[in-house]
XYZ file of C-alpha atoms in Angstrom:
282
model
C 19.690 4.395 -27.062
C 22.641 4.066 -24.671
C 21.730 4.739 -21.057
C 24.098 5.969 -18.402
C 23.958 3.428 -15.596
C 24.298 3.941 -11.858
C 24.933 0.379 -10.737
C 27.272 1.560 -7.972
C 24.166 2.890 -6.215
C 22.433 0.450 -3.850
C 19.067 0.245 -2.149
C 20.881 0.622 1.176
C 22.304 3.936 -0.077
C 18.763 5.180 -0.675
C 17.397 4.048 2.673
C 20.335 5.035 4.887
C 20.804 8.556 6.169
C 17.147 9.623 5.952
C 15.577 9.240 9.379
C 12.127 10.363 8.247
C 12.123 7.759 5.501
C 13.574 4.934 7.562
C 11.260 5.160 10.580
C 7.535 5.130 11.211
C 5.907 7.428 13.797
C 6.418 6.250 17.382
C 2.678 5.862 17.954
C 2.564 2.943 15.509
C 5.197 0.964 17.405
C 3.582 1.867 20.714
C 0.305 0.553 19.346
C 1.730 -2.687 17.919
C 3.488 -3.426 21.209
C 0.153 -3.248 23.022
C -1.677 -5.177 20.308
C 0.881 -7.985 20.422
C 0.431 -8.396 24.167
C -2.492 -10.788 24.839
C -2.863 -9.360 28.343
C -3.811 -5.878 27.170
C -7.408 -4.720 26.881
C -9.380 -2.799 24.263
C -9.181 0.188 26.607
C -5.373 -0.014 26.539
C -5.393 0.082 22.729
C -7.930 2.903 22.588
C -5.940 4.956 25.103
C -2.931 5.046 22.764
C -4.983 6.068 19.741
C -6.922 8.682 21.684
C -3.650 10.445 22.531
C -3.518 11.588 18.902
C -6.747 13.540 18.358
C -6.241 13.848 14.591
C -5.603 10.120 14.177
C -8.561 9.239 16.384
C -10.895 11.469 14.366
C -9.735 10.017 11.039
C -10.177 6.455 12.274
C -13.723 7.124 13.450
C -14.585 8.681 10.079
C -13.174 5.633 8.284
C -15.004 3.160 10.528
C -18.241 5.055 9.864
C -17.656 5.139 6.095
C -18.573 2.793 3.250
C -15.224 1.086 3.892
C -16.951 -0.933 6.624
C -20.618 -0.154 6.023
C -21.887 -0.402 9.590
C -25.600 0.483 9.893
C -25.257 2.744 12.946
C -22.873 5.484 14.013
C -19.760 4.491 15.964
C -18.683 7.260 18.308
C -15.678 5.879 20.200
C -12.407 4.131 19.431
C -13.245 1.458 22.023
C -16.433 0.609 20.152
C -14.609 0.655 16.810
C -12.002 -1.837 18.048
C -14.691 -4.150 19.399
C -16.492 -4.110 16.051
C -13.652 -4.418 13.549
C -11.002 -6.135 15.663
C -7.503 -5.318 16.799
C -5.779 -6.357 13.562
C -7.988 -4.167 11.383
C -7.537 -1.164 13.653
C -3.769 -1.668 13.333
C -4.080 -1.724 9.533
C -6.177 1.448 9.539
C -3.670 3.220 11.761
C -0.824 2.127 9.477
C -2.671 3.310 6.350
C -3.501 6.671 7.896
C -0.043 7.481 9.241
C 1.686 6.401 6.016
C -0.468 8.658 3.845
C 0.099 11.491 6.319
C 3.845 10.767 6.359
C 4.096 10.864 2.568
C 1.496 13.531 1.832
C 4.101 15.738 0.156
C 7.588 15.593 -1.319
C 10.111 18.444 -1.459
C 9.729 20.592 -4.531
C 6.425 19.062 -5.649
C 8.346 16.536 -7.710
C 5.277 14.349 -8.253
C 1.614 14.757 -7.447
C 1.028 12.999 -4.153
C -2.701 13.316 -4.837
C -2.281 11.220 -7.982
C 0.107 8.761 -6.344
C -2.206 8.006 -3.405
C -5.229 8.029 -5.685
C -3.691 5.226 -7.772
C -2.509 3.387 -4.676
C -5.883 3.592 -2.940
C -7.726 2.306 -6.003
C -5.376 -0.679 -6.100
C -5.813 -1.207 -2.341
C -9.608 -1.101 -2.476
C -9.746 -3.427 -5.465
C -7.274 -5.880 -3.880
C -9.519 -5.923 -0.809
C -12.620 -6.647 -2.902
C -10.892 -9.365 -4.945
C -9.604 -10.976 -1.767
C -13.178 -11.399 -0.555
C -13.913 -13.439 -3.696
C -11.165 -15.990 -3.110
C -12.024 -19.302 -1.518
C -8.968 -20.991 0.001
C -8.428 -23.476 2.853
C -6.599 -20.704 4.731
C -8.803 -17.633 4.814
C -7.142 -14.511 3.440
C -7.204 -11.233 5.362
C -8.900 -8.643 3.152
C -7.672 -5.654 5.129
C -4.077 -6.887 5.054
C -4.491 -7.134 1.262
C -5.636 -3.513 1.400
C -2.293 -2.568 2.997
C -0.381 -4.615 0.409
C -2.197 -2.798 -2.384
C -1.714 0.601 -0.771
C 2.053 0.110 -0.441
C 2.827 -1.755 -3.666
C 4.448 1.302 -5.305
C 5.981 2.832 -2.161
C 9.458 2.343 -3.635
C 8.657 5.024 -6.214
C 8.449 7.563 -3.395
C 11.907 6.511 -2.239
C 13.230 7.214 -5.745
C 11.561 10.620 -5.944
C 12.723 11.545 -2.462
C 16.323 10.314 -2.674
C 17.234 10.418 -6.395
C 14.734 12.894 -7.886
C 16.657 13.629 -11.086
C 17.105 9.945 -11.862
C 13.446 9.327 -11.043
C 12.460 12.029 -13.524
C 14.742 10.473 -16.129
C 13.139 7.065 -15.607
C 9.676 8.607 -15.961
C 10.616 10.392 -19.203
C 12.278 7.296 -20.683
C 9.178 5.263 -19.902
C 6.852 7.850 -21.444
C 8.986 8.270 -24.561
C 9.180 4.572 -25.419
C 7.409 1.266 -25.069
C 9.906 0.228 -22.403
C 8.523 -1.174 -19.186
C 9.154 1.074 -16.180
C 10.807 -1.613 -14.078
C 13.017 -2.632 -17.011
C 14.262 0.944 -17.294
C 14.841 1.134 -13.540
C 16.810 -2.119 -13.534
C 18.904 -1.110 -16.536
C 19.836 2.215 -14.911
C 20.152 1.174 -11.274
C 20.424 -2.599 -11.103
C 17.159 -2.812 -9.102
C 13.600 -1.542 -9.419
C 11.156 0.314 -7.186
C 9.513 -2.946 -6.065
C 12.868 -4.208 -4.749
C 13.272 -0.867 -3.004
C 9.773 -0.816 -1.556
C 10.205 -4.320 -0.168
C 13.406 -3.321 1.601
C 11.741 -0.194 2.988
C 8.806 -2.026 4.560
C 11.242 -4.624 5.871
C 13.121 -1.761 7.523
C 9.818 -0.637 9.035
C 9.419 -4.174 10.443
C 6.088 -4.710 8.710
C 4.781 -8.286 8.286
C 6.455 -10.577 5.751
C 3.248 -10.810 3.715
C 3.613 -7.101 2.861
C 7.311 -7.468 2.051
C 6.696 -10.424 -0.273
C 3.656 -8.933 -2.020
C 5.806 -5.943 -3.012
C 8.983 -7.902 -3.778
C 7.126 -10.341 -6.037
C 4.892 -7.809 -7.770
C 6.619 -8.254 -11.123
C 7.088 -12.021 -10.757
C 3.914 -13.948 -11.658
C 5.931 -17.178 -11.527
C 6.447 -16.706 -7.762
C 4.979 -19.652 -5.837
C 6.068 -18.881 -2.266
C 3.989 -18.584 0.889
C 2.195 -15.425 -0.229
C 1.791 -16.127 -3.931
C -2.002 -15.721 -3.795
C -1.708 -12.342 -2.098
C 0.936 -11.212 -4.608
C -1.310 -12.355 -7.481
C -4.268 -10.412 -6.099
C -2.325 -7.157 -5.710
C -0.632 -7.569 -9.096
C -3.997 -8.180 -10.753
C -5.672 -5.281 -8.938
C -2.910 -2.959 -10.104
C -3.239 -4.131 -13.715
C -7.016 -3.765 -13.629
C -6.721 -0.227 -12.272
C -4.514 0.531 -15.297
C -7.175 -1.000 -17.583
C -4.788 -3.831 -18.461
C -6.786 -7.065 -18.411
C -4.639 -9.137 -20.762
C -3.075 -11.417 -18.152
C -4.721 -10.636 -14.856
C -8.129 -12.160 -15.672
C -6.381 -15.431 -16.421
C -4.459 -15.211 -13.146
C -7.636 -14.471 -11.205
C -9.458 -17.307 -12.942
C -6.743 -19.612 -11.587
C -7.925 -18.518 -8.127
C -11.510 -19.432 -8.989
C -12.701 -15.870 -9.653
C -15.044 -15.379 -12.613
C -14.744 -12.376 -14.920
C -18.225 -11.140 -14.018
C -17.276 -11.131 -10.342
C -14.178 -9.101 -11.165
C -16.400 -6.531 -12.878
C -18.600 -6.331 -9.781
C -15.507 -5.828 -7.609
C -14.274 -3.019 -9.881
C -17.644 -1.260 -9.763
C -17.753 -1.517 -5.977
C -14.246 -0.060 -5.750
C -15.267 2.849 -7.981
C -18.388 3.484 -5.907
C -16.370 3.584 -2.668
C -13.310 5.417 -3.898
C -14.291 9.095 -3.864
C -15.633 9.206 -0.317
C -12.892 7.028 1.152
C -10.111 8.928 -0.602
C -11.319 12.168 0.971
C -10.973 10.564 4.383
C -7.470 9.196 3.805
C -6.247 12.229 1.871
C -8.210 15.206 3.280
C -6.537 17.828 1.084
C -8.416 16.272 -1.874
């Protein structure tokens, strides 16, 4: 079947001219500025978060959930930061504001419930798999959570900026055995992983997140964050019940199949309660 192509369209075209898409809420940048300053205190960090009552409440619910599994109730942001650390509080804030930011799309083009459900499963499983990896340089499980959560964020750019084309891509993928990213590349000249990587780069997120998205479809990638990209790629495949290649990739990281099964079961046990906290309209 001949496809009409749109190779004159660029990723920059999709990302430019949409202020809501191109920027994160100011509170995130205010928070990262304080977190990056070694002279600031826990109280300084907590003061920023406490200014947003809804964000503060969600963070406390998450810190008191199975996501962290603390034995006693944590009642203040100060205490939460002391327990989980500044980096993890930043990751939780980022996760929360991104899901809030993209909790709906004009015209109900796709189910945001389903999108974030898939993304959160991948994020939770990537986090669990990360904890199984033994490397000289310790991996950050909660950064892997962010990588998993955002791996498909480029799809939301497509559905927001080129909804009719996004629908066409979805229908072509459903009606054939064609791979989704192959269809995207044939129509546009780039895929949603390329787009997602450029978006998070625009948001000035860490390079590990950019690379884990950019290299999602490239198992041959052997750059600085190849292990992280492998973990997210494998978590995504496992969530889709596709184990053909990912178990081999995980075995190359020293992870046994039985441990993968344990990680999947833990993700499934955690998912329902944690999803309700991240996506409260569930």
